[in-house]
């Protein structure tokens, strides 16, 4: 059974710093990995999707890496801003095409101090 | 245009009642999902539905049943509501044949009193 762990559970950093959020998964047989952000009381916004054959994806100040063999992914946020404050969720789709849905981690609650 | 929409946004009801939550996607996706986010904010898959094939997470009580009138809709019906059903329910959709990126609706906060 797939399990996803995110470290740290919470993180508070001053504005402008670069930071890394970590995600690990127990079964490396994944189809893809997705990073989301969730603002309080809101839905999930997809940030980056990495296919199992890819090593990284970039979008603006965000860079996500994937090391499938070791069961790890990182989300790098450059030059953090107060608007980046949110909960960041990592989720994997097990191989088989996604019919079983995403398995989520419990998230990293990020606060960027102005 | 909203990609994945849910109604209602908030639902307050009493124990024992039957209720439904509607979900619609206008992305042309062929797979839809329901997730439950509990009070500790942990998200867990409940159902996925693809081409008339329903996959159910074994932990979901049979009081919960998804109904799909067409490919763009997957509604969630809940019978005999219990206090423990209080949560935020999210609908999502994806195209199973492609990258499988899932797009989520805004969520429905269900409160059972």
mmCIF file with all atom_site columns, C-alpha atoms in Angstrom:
data_model
loop_
_atom_site.group_PDB
_atom_site.id
_atom_site.type_symbol
_atom_site.label_atom_id
_atom_site.label_alt_id
_atom_site.label_comp_id
_atom_site.label_asym_id
_atom_site.label_entity_id
_atom_site.label_seq_id
_atom_site.pdbx_PDB_ins_code
_atom_site.Cartn_x
_atom_site.Cartn_y
_atom_site.Cartn_z
_atom_site.occupancy
_atom_site.B_iso_or_equiv
_atom_site.pdbx_formal_charge
_atom_site.auth_seq_id
_atom_site.auth_comp_id
_atom_site.auth_asym_id
_atom_site.auth_atom_id
_atom_site.pdbx_PDB_model_num
ATOM 1   C CA . UNK A 1 1   ? 0.000   0.000  0.000   1.00 0.00 ? 1   UNK A CA 1
ATOM 2   C CA . UNK A 1 2   ? 1.421   3.349  -1.065  1.00 0.00 ? 2   UNK A CA 1
ATOM 3   C CA . UNK A 1 3   ? 2.276   5.846  1.671   1.00 0.00 ? 3   UNK A CA 1
ATOM 4   C CA . UNK A 1 4   ? 3.390   9.435  1.105   1.00 0.00 ? 4   UNK A CA 1
ATOM 5   C CA . UNK A 1 5   ? 5.286   11.412 3.724   1.00 0.00 ? 5   UNK A CA 1
ATOM 6   C CA . UNK A 1 6   ? 6.037   15.113 3.672   1.00 0.00 ? 6   UNK A CA 1
ATOM 7   C CA . UNK A 1 7   ? 8.724   16.796 5.710   1.00 0.00 ? 7   UNK A CA 1
ATOM 8   C CA . UNK A 1 8   ? 8.626   19.229 7.385   1.00 0.00 ? 8   UNK A CA 1
ATOM 9   C CA . UNK A 1 9   ? 5.002   19.403 8.541   1.00 0.00 ? 9   UNK A CA 1
ATOM 10  C CA . UNK A 1 10  ? 5.373   23.148 9.003   1.00 0.00 ? 10  UNK A CA 1
ATOM 11  C CA . UNK A 1 11  ? 7.901   25.731 7.920   1.00 0.00 ? 11  UNK A CA 1
ATOM 12  C CA . UNK A 1 12  ? 8.237   29.455 8.582   1.00 0.00 ? 12  UNK A CA 1
ATOM 13  C CA . UNK A 1 13  ? 10.860  31.502 6.739   1.00 0.00 ? 13  UNK A CA 1
ATOM 14  C CA . UNK A 1 14  ? 11.513  35.200 6.044   1.00 0.00 ? 14  UNK A CA 1
ATOM 15  C CA . UNK A 1 15  ? 10.515  36.632 2.722   1.00 0.00 ? 15  UNK A CA 1
ATOM 16  C CA . UNK A 1 16  ? 13.111  36.302 -0.016  1.00 0.00 ? 16  UNK A CA 1
ATOM 17  C CA . UNK A 1 17  ? 14.612  33.012 1.106   1.00 0.00 ? 17  UNK A CA 1
ATOM 18  C CA . UNK A 1 18  ? 14.849  29.966 -1.091  1.00 0.00 ? 18  UNK A CA 1
ATOM 19  C CA . UNK A 1 19  ? 13.334  26.830 0.402   1.00 0.00 ? 19  UNK A CA 1
ATOM 20  C CA . UNK A 1 20  ? 12.880  23.135 -0.203  1.00 0.00 ? 20  UNK A CA 1
ATOM 21  C CA . UNK A 1 21  ? 9.905   20.962 0.653   1.00 0.00 ? 21  UNK A CA 1
ATOM 22  C CA . UNK A 1 22  ? 10.396  17.211 0.773   1.00 0.00 ? 22  UNK A CA 1
ATOM 23  C CA . UNK A 1 23  ? 8.167   14.331 -0.213  1.00 0.00 ? 23  UNK A CA 1
ATOM 24  C CA . UNK A 1 24  ? 8.837   10.596 -0.030  1.00 0.00 ? 24  UNK A CA 1
ATOM 25  C CA . UNK A 1 25  ? 6.762   7.619  -1.159  1.00 0.00 ? 25  UNK A CA 1
ATOM 26  C CA . UNK A 1 26  ? 7.083   3.957  -0.260  1.00 0.00 ? 26  UNK A CA 1
ATOM 27  C CA . UNK A 1 27  ? 6.279   2.273  -3.593  1.00 0.00 ? 27  UNK A CA 1
ATOM 28  C CA . UNK A 1 28  ? 8.396   3.478  -6.507  1.00 0.00 ? 28  UNK A CA 1
ATOM 29  C CA . UNK A 1 29  ? 5.982   2.038  -9.100  1.00 0.00 ? 29  UNK A CA 1
ATOM 30  C CA . UNK A 1 30  ? 4.274   5.358  -9.751  1.00 0.00 ? 30  UNK A CA 1
ATOM 31  C CA . UNK A 1 31  ? 2.736   6.811  -12.887 1.00 0.00 ? 31  UNK A CA 1
ATOM 32  C CA . UNK A 1 32  ? 3.319   10.428 -11.935 1.00 0.00 ? 32  UNK A CA 1
ATOM 33  C CA . UNK A 1 33  ? 3.701   12.808 -9.005  1.00 0.00 ? 33  UNK A CA 1
ATOM 34  C CA . UNK A 1 34  ? 1.839   16.049 -8.522  1.00 0.00 ? 34  UNK A CA 1
ATOM 35  C CA . UNK A 1 35  ? 2.471   19.031 -6.264  1.00 0.00 ? 35  UNK A CA 1
ATOM 36  C CA . UNK A 1 36  ? -0.507  21.128 -5.158  1.00 0.00 ? 36  UNK A CA 1
ATOM 37  C CA . UNK A 1 37  ? -1.052  24.153 -3.008  1.00 0.00 ? 37  UNK A CA 1
ATOM 38  C CA . UNK A 1 38  ? -4.103  24.631 -0.833  1.00 0.00 ? 38  UNK A CA 1
ATOM 39  C CA . UNK A 1 39  ? -5.053  27.973 0.646   1.00 0.00 ? 39  UNK A CA 1
ATOM 40  C CA . UNK A 1 40  ? -7.192  27.996 3.832   1.00 0.00 ? 40  UNK A CA 1
ATOM 41  C CA . UNK A 1 41  ? -10.792 27.092 3.066   1.00 0.00 ? 41  UNK A CA 1
ATOM 42  C CA . UNK A 1 42  ? -10.049 26.665 -0.629  1.00 0.00 ? 42  UNK A CA 1
ATOM 43  C CA . UNK A 1 43  ? -9.598  23.875 -3.126  1.00 0.00 ? 43  UNK A CA 1
ATOM 44  C CA . UNK A 1 44  ? -6.379  22.462 -4.509  1.00 0.00 ? 44  UNK A CA 1
ATOM 45  C CA . UNK A 1 45  ? -4.370  24.206 -7.182  1.00 0.00 ? 45  UNK A CA 1
ATOM 46  C CA . UNK A 1 46  ? -2.073  22.025 -9.248  1.00 0.00 ? 46  UNK A CA 1
ATOM 47  C CA . UNK A 1 47  ? 1.462   23.440 -9.322  1.00 0.00 ? 47  UNK A CA 1
ATOM 48  C CA . UNK A 1 48  ? 3.562   20.870 -11.143 1.00 0.00 ? 48  UNK A CA 1
ATOM 49  C CA . UNK A 1 49  ? 3.134   17.396 -12.549 1.00 0.00 ? 49  UNK A CA 1
ATOM 50  C CA . UNK A 1 50  ? 6.127   15.115 -13.075 1.00 0.00 ? 50  UNK A CA 1
ATOM 51  C CA . UNK A 1 51  ? 5.748   11.955 -15.121 1.00 0.00 ? 51  UNK A CA 1
ATOM 52  C CA . UNK A 1 52  ? 7.593   8.874  -13.859 1.00 0.00 ? 52  UNK A CA 1
ATOM 53  C CA . UNK A 1 53  ? 10.047  9.129  -16.766 1.00 0.00 ? 53  UNK A CA 1
ATOM 54  C CA . UNK A 1 54  ? 10.958  12.743 -15.949 1.00 0.00 ? 54  UNK A CA 1
ATOM 55  C CA . UNK A 1 55  ? 13.492  14.074 -13.472 1.00 0.00 ? 55  UNK A CA 1
ATOM 56  C CA . UNK A 1 56  ? 12.168  17.592 -12.947 1.00 0.00 ? 56  UNK A CA 1
ATOM 57  C CA . UNK A 1 57  ? 9.643   20.216 -13.932 1.00 0.00 ? 57  UNK A CA 1
ATOM 58  C CA . UNK A 1 58  ? 9.826   23.983 -13.629 1.00 0.00 ? 58  UNK A CA 1
ATOM 59  C CA . UNK A 1 59  ? 7.188   26.677 -13.491 1.00 0.00 ? 59  UNK A CA 1
ATOM 60  C CA . UNK A 1 60  ? 8.286   30.208 -12.693 1.00 0.00 ? 60  UNK A CA 1
ATOM 61  C CA . UNK A 1 61  ? 9.928   30.239 -9.275  1.00 0.00 ? 61  UNK A CA 1
ATOM 62  C CA . UNK A 1 62  ? 8.999   26.607 -8.644  1.00 0.00 ? 62  UNK A CA 1
ATOM 63  C CA . UNK A 1 63  ? 11.096  23.585 -9.476  1.00 0.00 ? 63  UNK A CA 1
ATOM 64  C CA . UNK A 1 64  ? 10.090  20.023 -8.660  1.00 0.00 ? 64  UNK A CA 1
ATOM 65  C CA . UNK A 1 65  ? 12.430  17.070 -8.889  1.00 0.00 ? 65  UNK A CA 1
ATOM 66  C CA . UNK A 1 66  ? 11.707  13.364 -8.887  1.00 0.00 ? 66  UNK A CA 1
ATOM 67  C CA . UNK A 1 67  ? 13.992  10.465 -7.969  1.00 0.00 ? 67  UNK A CA 1
ATOM 68  C CA . UNK A 1 68  ? 11.715  7.531  -8.536  1.00 0.00 ? 68  UNK A CA 1
ATOM 69  C CA . UNK A 1 69  ? 14.179  4.835  -7.557  1.00 0.00 ? 69  UNK A CA 1
ATOM 70  C CA . UNK A 1 70  ? 14.708  6.326  -4.105  1.00 0.00 ? 70  UNK A CA 1
ATOM 71  C CA . UNK A 1 71  ? 11.054  7.323  -3.729  1.00 0.00 ? 71  UNK A CA 1
ATOM 72  C CA . UNK A 1 72  ? 11.708  11.036 -3.288  1.00 0.00 ? 72  UNK A CA 1
ATOM 73  C CA . UNK A 1 73  ? 10.600  14.359 -4.672  1.00 0.00 ? 73  UNK A CA 1
ATOM 74  C CA . UNK A 1 74  ? 11.454  17.918 -3.717  1.00 0.00 ? 74  UNK A CA 1
ATOM 75  C CA . UNK A 1 75  ? 9.711   21.198 -4.397  1.00 0.00 ? 75  UNK A CA 1
ATOM 76  C CA . UNK A 1 76  ? 12.099  24.127 -4.566  1.00 0.00 ? 76  UNK A CA 1
ATOM 77  C CA . UNK A 1 77  ? 10.659  27.620 -4.163  1.00 0.00 ? 77  UNK A CA 1
ATOM 78  C CA . UNK A 1 78  ? 12.978  30.459 -5.119  1.00 0.00 ? 78  UNK A CA 1
ATOM 79  C CA . UNK A 1 79  ? 12.813  33.987 -3.683  1.00 0.00 ? 79  UNK A CA 1
ATOM 80  C CA . UNK A 1 80  ? 9.810   33.234 -1.484  1.00 0.00 ? 80  UNK A CA 1
ATOM 81  C CA . UNK A 1 81  ? 7.004   35.801 -1.153  1.00 0.00 ? 81  UNK A CA 1
ATOM 82  C CA . UNK A 1 82  ? 4.229   36.229 1.436   1.00 0.00 ? 82  UNK A CA 1
ATOM 83  C CA . UNK A 1 83  ? 1.762   35.106 -1.237  1.00 0.00 ? 83  UNK A CA 1
ATOM 84  C CA . UNK A 1 84  ? 3.457   31.700 -1.245  1.00 0.00 ? 84  UNK A CA 1
ATOM 85  C CA . UNK A 1 85  ? 2.046   31.047 2.228   1.00 0.00 ? 85  UNK A CA 1
ATOM 86  C CA . UNK A 1 86  ? -0.189  27.986 1.931   1.00 0.00 ? 86  UNK A CA 1
ATOM 87  C CA . UNK A 1 87  ? -0.230  24.246 2.535   1.00 0.00 ? 87  UNK A CA 1
ATOM 88  C CA . UNK A 1 88  ? 1.741   22.324 -0.079  1.00 0.00 ? 88  UNK A CA 1
ATOM 89  C CA . UNK A 1 89  ? 0.625   18.805 -0.866  1.00 0.00 ? 89  UNK A CA 1
ATOM 90  C CA . UNK A 1 90  ? 2.492   16.059 -2.653  1.00 0.00 ? 90  UNK A CA 1
ATOM 91  C CA . UNK A 1 91  ? 0.519   13.226 -4.272  1.00 0.00 ? 91  UNK A CA 1
ATOM 92  C CA . UNK A 1 92  ? 1.347   10.207 -6.401  1.00 0.00 ? 92  UNK A CA 1
ATOM 93  C CA . UNK A 1 93  ? -0.586  8.155  -8.915  1.00 0.00 ? 93  UNK A CA 1
ATOM 94  C CA . UNK A 1 94  ? 0.336   4.500  -8.752  1.00 0.00 ? 94  UNK A CA 1
ATOM 95  C CA . UNK A 1 95  ? 1.190   2.835  -12.066 1.00 0.00 ? 95  UNK A CA 1
ATOM 96  C CA . UNK A 1 96  ? -1.906  1.675  -13.861 1.00 0.00 ? 96  UNK A CA 1
ATOM 97  C CA . UNK A 1 97  ? -2.985  5.051  -15.137 1.00 0.00 ? 97  UNK A CA 1
ATOM 98  C CA . UNK A 1 98  ? -4.641  6.760  -12.243 1.00 0.00 ? 98  UNK A CA 1
ATOM 99  C CA . UNK A 1 99  ? -7.844  4.816  -11.900 1.00 0.00 ? 99  UNK A CA 1
ATOM 100 C CA . UNK A 1 100 ? -7.182  4.413  -8.205  1.00 0.00 ? 100 UNK A CA 1
ATOM 101 C CA . UNK A 1 101 ? -6.747  8.135  -7.650  1.00 0.00 ? 101 UNK A CA 1
ATOM 102 C CA . UNK A 1 102 ? -4.021  10.097 -5.942  1.00 0.00 ? 102 UNK A CA 1
ATOM 103 C CA . UNK A 1 103 ? -2.355  9.120  -2.673  1.00 0.00 ? 103 UNK A CA 1
ATOM 104 C CA . UNK A 1 104 ? -1.613  12.289 -0.732  1.00 0.00 ? 104 UNK A CA 1
ATOM 105 C CA . UNK A 1 105 ? 0.880   13.269 1.913   1.00 0.00 ? 105 UNK A CA 1
ATOM 106 C CA . UNK A 1 106 ? -0.310  15.262 4.900   1.00 0.00 ? 106 UNK A CA 1
ATOM 107 C CA . UNK A 1 107 ? 1.200   18.449 3.550   1.00 0.00 ? 107 UNK A CA 1
ATOM 108 C CA . UNK A 1 108 ? 3.697   21.101 4.573   1.00 0.00 ? 108 UNK A CA 1
ATOM 109 C CA . UNK A 1 109 ? 2.174   24.233 6.072   1.00 0.00 ? 109 UNK A CA 1
ATOM 110 C CA . UNK A 1 110 ? 4.350   27.089 4.798   1.00 0.00 ? 110 UNK A CA 1
ATOM 111 C CA . UNK A 1 111 ? 4.410   30.600 6.224   1.00 0.00 ? 111 UNK A CA 1
ATOM 112 C CA . UNK A 1 112 ? 6.480   33.319 4.565   1.00 0.00 ? 112 UNK A CA 1
ATOM 113 C CA . UNK A 1 113 ? 7.104   36.170 6.966   1.00 0.00 ? 113 UNK A CA 1
ATOM 114 C CA . UNK A 1 114 ? 7.006   39.661 5.389   1.00 0.00 ? 114 UNK A CA 1
ATOM 115 C CA . UNK B 2 1   ? -14.870 29.374 -17.031 1.00 0.00 ? 1   UNK B CA 1
ATOM 116 C CA . UNK B 2 2   ? -14.701 27.077 -14.028 1.00 0.00 ? 2   UNK B CA 1
ATOM 117 C CA . UNK B 2 3   ? -13.073 23.753 -14.963 1.00 0.00 ? 3   UNK B CA 1
ATOM 118 C CA . UNK B 2 4   ? -14.441 21.616 -12.118 1.00 0.00 ? 4   UNK B CA 1
ATOM 119 C CA . UNK B 2 5   ? -17.433 22.905 -10.194 1.00 0.00 ? 5   UNK B CA 1
ATOM 120 C CA . UNK B 2 6   ? -19.282 21.569 -7.182  1.00 0.00 ? 6   UNK B CA 1
ATOM 121 C CA . UNK B 2 7   ? -22.603 22.434 -5.585  1.00 0.00 ? 7   UNK B CA 1
ATOM 122 C CA . UNK B 2 8   ? -23.370 23.247 -2.917  1.00 0.00 ? 8   UNK B CA 1
ATOM 123 C CA . UNK B 2 9   ? -20.308 24.889 -1.382  1.00 0.00 ? 9   UNK B CA 1
ATOM 124 C CA . UNK B 2 10  ? -21.680 24.394 2.123   1.00 0.00 ? 10  UNK B CA 1
ATOM 125 C CA . UNK B 2 11  ? -24.129 21.766 3.336   1.00 0.00 ? 11  UNK B CA 1
ATOM 126 C CA . UNK B 2 12  ? -25.465 21.555 6.887   1.00 0.00 ? 12  UNK B CA 1
ATOM 127 C CA . UNK B 2 13  ? -27.817 18.705 7.689   1.00 0.00 ? 13  UNK B CA 1
ATOM 128 C CA . UNK B 2 14  ? -28.975 16.462 10.486  1.00 0.00 ? 14  UNK B CA 1
ATOM 129 C CA . UNK B 2 15  ? -27.964 12.900 11.258  1.00 0.00 ? 15  UNK B CA 1
ATOM 130 C CA . UNK B 2 16  ? -29.975 10.310 9.393   1.00 0.00 ? 16  UNK B CA 1
ATOM 131 C CA . UNK B 2 17  ? -30.731 12.501 6.389   1.00 0.00 ? 17  UNK B CA 1
ATOM 132 C CA . UNK B 2 18  ? -29.856 11.666 2.779   1.00 0.00 ? 18  UNK B CA 1
ATOM 133 C CA . UNK B 2 19  ? -27.997 14.284 0.746   1.00 0.00 ? 19  UNK B CA 1
ATOM 134 C CA . UNK B 2 20  ? -26.276 14.732 -2.605  1.00 0.00 ? 20  UNK B CA 1
ATOM 135 C CA . UNK B 2 21  ? -23.341 16.784 -3.812  1.00 0.00 ? 21  UNK B CA 1
ATOM 136 C CA . UNK B 2 22  ? -23.080 17.590 -7.508  1.00 0.00 ? 22  UNK B CA 1
ATOM 137 C CA . UNK B 2 23  ? -19.896 17.775 -9.552  1.00 0.00 ? 23  UNK B CA 1
ATOM 138 C CA . UNK B 2 24  ? -19.418 18.890 -13.135 1.00 0.00 ? 24  UNK B CA 1
ATOM 139 C CA . UNK B 2 25  ? -16.293 19.212 -15.255 1.00 0.00 ? 25  UNK B CA 1
ATOM 140 C CA . UNK B 2 26  ? -16.022 20.991 -18.609 1.00 0.00 ? 26  UNK B CA 1
ATOM 141 C CA . UNK B 2 27  ? -12.513 19.770 -19.452 1.00 0.00 ? 27  UNK B CA 1
ATOM 142 C CA . UNK B 2 28  ? -13.558 16.805 -21.572 1.00 0.00 ? 28  UNK B CA 1
ATOM 143 C CA . UNK B 2 29  ? -11.906 14.410 -19.113 1.00 0.00 ? 29  UNK B CA 1
ATOM 144 C CA . UNK B 2 30  ? -12.944 10.782 -18.980 1.00 0.00 ? 30  UNK B CA 1
ATOM 145 C CA . UNK B 2 31  ? -12.143 10.041 -15.354 1.00 0.00 ? 31  UNK B CA 1
ATOM 146 C CA . UNK B 2 32  ? -13.664 11.649 -12.289 1.00 0.00 ? 32  UNK B CA 1
ATOM 147 C CA . UNK B 2 33  ? -12.952 11.226 -8.592  1.00 0.00 ? 33  UNK B CA 1
ATOM 148 C CA . UNK B 2 34  ? -14.274 11.990 -5.154  1.00 0.00 ? 34  UNK B CA 1
ATOM 149 C CA . UNK B 2 35  ? -11.924 12.728 -2.251  1.00 0.00 ? 35  UNK B CA 1
ATOM 150 C CA . UNK B 2 36  ? -12.610 13.341 1.419   1.00 0.00 ? 36  UNK B CA 1
ATOM 151 C CA . UNK B 2 37  ? -10.564 15.783 3.504   1.00 0.00 ? 37  UNK B CA 1
ATOM 152 C CA . UNK B 2 38  ? -11.003 15.099 7.196   1.00 0.00 ? 38  UNK B CA 1
ATOM 153 C CA . UNK B 2 39  ? -10.723 17.461 10.151  1.00 0.00 ? 39  UNK B CA 1
ATOM 154 C CA . UNK B 2 40  ? -6.936  16.975 10.184  1.00 0.00 ? 40  UNK B CA 1
ATOM 155 C CA . UNK B 2 41  ? -6.817  18.108 6.552   1.00 0.00 ? 41  UNK B CA 1
ATOM 156 C CA . UNK B 2 42  ? -5.789  14.666 5.279   1.00 0.00 ? 42  UNK B CA 1
ATOM 157 C CA . UNK B 2 43  ? -7.059  13.945 1.764   1.00 0.00 ? 43  UNK B CA 1
ATOM 158 C CA . UNK B 2 44  ? -8.113  10.441 0.852   1.00 0.00 ? 44  UNK B CA 1
ATOM 159 C CA . UNK B 2 45  ? -9.529  8.956  -2.353  1.00 0.00 ? 45  UNK B CA 1
ATOM 160 C CA . UNK B 2 46  ? -13.087 7.663  -2.101  1.00 0.00 ? 46  UNK B CA 1
ATOM 161 C CA . UNK B 2 47  ? -14.012 6.729  -5.670  1.00 0.00 ? 47  UNK B CA 1
ATOM 162 C CA . UNK B 2 48  ? -12.779 6.926  -9.202  1.00 0.00 ? 48  UNK B CA 1
ATOM 163 C CA . UNK B 2 49  ? -15.067 6.507  -12.219 1.00 0.00 ? 49  UNK B CA 1
ATOM 164 C CA . UNK B 2 50  ? -13.890 5.880  -15.767 1.00 0.00 ? 50  UNK B CA 1
ATOM 165 C CA . UNK B 2 51  ? -15.930 4.620  -18.731 1.00 0.00 ? 51  UNK B CA 1
ATOM 166 C CA . UNK B 2 52  ? -18.582 3.157  -16.494 1.00 0.00 ? 52  UNK B CA 1
ATOM 167 C CA . UNK B 2 53  ? -15.975 1.425  -14.338 1.00 0.00 ? 53  UNK B CA 1
ATOM 168 C CA . UNK B 2 54  ? -16.215 2.369  -10.696 1.00 0.00 ? 54  UNK B CA 1
ATOM 169 C CA . UNK B 2 55  ? -13.298 1.796  -8.358  1.00 0.00 ? 55  UNK B CA 1
ATOM 170 C CA . UNK B 2 56  ? -14.133 2.101  -4.697  1.00 0.00 ? 56  UNK B CA 1
ATOM 171 C CA . UNK B 2 57  ? -11.731 2.606  -1.831  1.00 0.00 ? 57  UNK B CA 1
ATOM 172 C CA . UNK B 2 58  ? -12.464 -0.296 0.497   1.00 0.00 ? 58  UNK B CA 1
ATOM 173 C CA . UNK B 2 59  ? -12.715 1.991  3.521   1.00 0.00 ? 59  UNK B CA 1
ATOM 174 C CA . UNK B 2 60  ? -15.717 3.891  2.137   1.00 0.00 ? 60  UNK B CA 1
ATOM 175 C CA . UNK B 2 61  ? -19.055 2.875  3.729   1.00 0.00 ? 61  UNK B CA 1
ATOM 176 C CA . UNK B 2 62  ? -21.721 1.674  1.312   1.00 0.00 ? 62  UNK B CA 1
ATOM 177 C CA . UNK B 2 63  ? -23.884 4.604  2.431   1.00 0.00 ? 63  UNK B CA 1
ATOM 178 C CA . UNK B 2 64  ? -21.841 6.587  -0.094  1.00 0.00 ? 64  UNK B CA 1
ATOM 179 C CA . UNK B 2 65  ? -22.615 6.069  -3.758  1.00 0.00 ? 65  UNK B CA 1
ATOM 180 C CA . UNK B 2 66  ? -21.429 7.984  -6.818  1.00 0.00 ? 66  UNK B CA 1
ATOM 181 C CA . UNK B 2 67  ? -23.780 8.433  -9.763  1.00 0.00 ? 67  UNK B CA 1
ATOM 182 C CA . UNK B 2 68  ? -22.674 9.516  -13.220 1.00 0.00 ? 68  UNK B CA 1
ATOM 183 C CA . UNK B 2 69  ? -25.474 10.651 -15.544 1.00 0.00 ? 69  UNK B CA 1
ATOM 184 C CA . UNK B 2 70  ? -22.910 11.463 -18.240 1.00 0.00 ? 70  UNK B CA 1
ATOM 185 C CA . UNK B 2 71  ? -19.147 11.849 -18.701 1.00 0.00 ? 71  UNK B CA 1
ATOM 186 C CA . UNK B 2 72  ? -19.157 15.425 -17.427 1.00 0.00 ? 72  UNK B CA 1
ATOM 187 C CA . UNK B 2 73  ? -20.851 14.696 -14.108 1.00 0.00 ? 73  UNK B CA 1
ATOM 188 C CA . UNK B 2 74  ? -20.170 12.567 -11.061 1.00 0.00 ? 74  UNK B CA 1
ATOM 189 C CA . UNK B 2 75  ? -22.532 13.213 -8.197  1.00 0.00 ? 75  UNK B CA 1
ATOM 190 C CA . UNK B 2 76  ? -22.062 11.905 -4.671  1.00 0.00 ? 76  UNK B CA 1
ATOM 191 C CA . UNK B 2 77  ? -25.061 10.532 -2.783  1.00 0.00 ? 77  UNK B CA 1
ATOM 192 C CA . UNK B 2 78  ? -24.859 9.903  0.918   1.00 0.00 ? 78  UNK B CA 1
ATOM 193 C CA . UNK B 2 79  ? -27.536 7.995  2.828   1.00 0.00 ? 79  UNK B CA 1
ATOM 194 C CA . UNK B 2 80  ? -28.205 7.984  6.558   1.00 0.00 ? 80  UNK B CA 1
ATOM 195 C CA . UNK B 2 81  ? -25.665 10.686 7.340   1.00 0.00 ? 81  UNK B CA 1
ATOM 196 C CA . UNK B 2 82  ? -23.547 10.292 10.464  1.00 0.00 ? 82  UNK B CA 1
ATOM 197 C CA . UNK B 2 83  ? -21.572 12.796 12.528  1.00 0.00 ? 83  UNK B CA 1
ATOM 198 C CA . UNK B 2 84  ? -18.320 11.286 11.228  1.00 0.00 ? 84  UNK B CA 1
ATOM 199 C CA . UNK B 2 85  ? -19.259 12.174 7.677   1.00 0.00 ? 85  UNK B CA 1
ATOM 200 C CA . UNK B 2 86  ? -18.568 15.832 8.445   1.00 0.00 ? 86  UNK B CA 1
ATOM 201 C CA . UNK B 2 87  ? -15.664 16.792 6.206   1.00 0.00 ? 87  UNK B CA 1
ATOM 202 C CA . UNK B 2 88  ? -14.795 18.650 3.041   1.00 0.00 ? 88  UNK B CA 1
ATOM 203 C CA . UNK B 2 89  ? -15.503 16.643 -0.101  1.00 0.00 ? 89  UNK B CA 1
ATOM 204 C CA . UNK B 2 90  ? -13.579 17.380 -3.278  1.00 0.00 ? 90  UNK B CA 1
ATOM 205 C CA . UNK B 2 91  ? -14.391 16.331 -6.790  1.00 0.00 ? 91  UNK B CA 1
ATOM 206 C CA . UNK B 2 92  ? -11.589 16.014 -9.356  1.00 0.00 ? 92  UNK B CA 1
ATOM 207 C CA . UNK B 2 93  ? -11.155 14.966 -12.955 1.00 0.00 ? 93  UNK B CA 1
ATOM 208 C CA . UNK B 2 94  ? -8.379  13.843 -15.278 1.00 0.00 ? 94  UNK B CA 1
ATOM 209 C CA . UNK B 2 95  ? -7.738  12.340 -18.674 1.00 0.00 ? 95  UNK B CA 1
ATOM 210 C CA . UNK B 2 96  ? -6.608  8.807  -17.981 1.00 0.00 ? 96  UNK B CA 1
ATOM 211 C CA . UNK B 2 97  ? -4.931  8.388  -21.320 1.00 0.00 ? 97  UNK B CA 1
ATOM 212 C CA . UNK B 2 98  ? -2.595  11.338 -20.977 1.00 0.00 ? 98  UNK B CA 1
ATOM 213 C CA . UNK B 2 99  ? -0.508  12.749 -18.205 1.00 0.00 ? 99  UNK B CA 1
ATOM 214 C CA . UNK B 2 100 ? -3.286  12.102 -15.758 1.00 0.00 ? 100 UNK B CA 1
ATOM 215 C CA . UNK B 2 101 ? -3.003  15.525 -14.179 1.00 0.00 ? 101 UNK B CA 1
ATOM 216 C CA . UNK B 2 102 ? -5.938  15.948 -11.834 1.00 0.00 ? 102 UNK B CA 1
ATOM 217 C CA . UNK B 2 103 ? -7.920  19.131 -11.538 1.00 0.00 ? 103 UNK B CA 1
ATOM 218 C CA . UNK B 2 104 ? -9.889  19.750 -8.374  1.00 0.00 ? 104 UNK B CA 1
ATOM 219 C CA . UNK B 2 105 ? -13.148 21.470 -7.633  1.00 0.00 ? 105 UNK B CA 1
ATOM 220 C CA . UNK B 2 106 ? -13.482 24.057 -4.844  1.00 0.00 ? 106 UNK B CA 1
ATOM 221 C CA . UNK B 2 107 ? -14.834 21.559 -2.327  1.00 0.00 ? 107 UNK B CA 1
ATOM 222 C CA . UNK B 2 108 ? -18.096 21.096 -0.415  1.00 0.00 ? 108 UNK B CA 1
ATOM 223 C CA . UNK B 2 109 ? -17.998 21.500 3.338   1.00 0.00 ? 109 UNK B CA 1
ATOM 224 C CA . UNK B 2 110 ? -20.482 19.042 4.839   1.00 0.00 ? 110 UNK B CA 1
ATOM 225 C CA . UNK B 2 111 ? -21.502 19.486 8.457   1.00 0.00 ? 111 UNK B CA 1
ATOM 226 C CA . UNK B 2 112 ? -23.680 16.846 10.081  1.00 0.00 ? 112 UNK B CA 1
ATOM 227 C CA . UNK B 2 113 ? -25.369 17.893 13.337  1.00 0.00 ? 113 UNK B CA 1
#
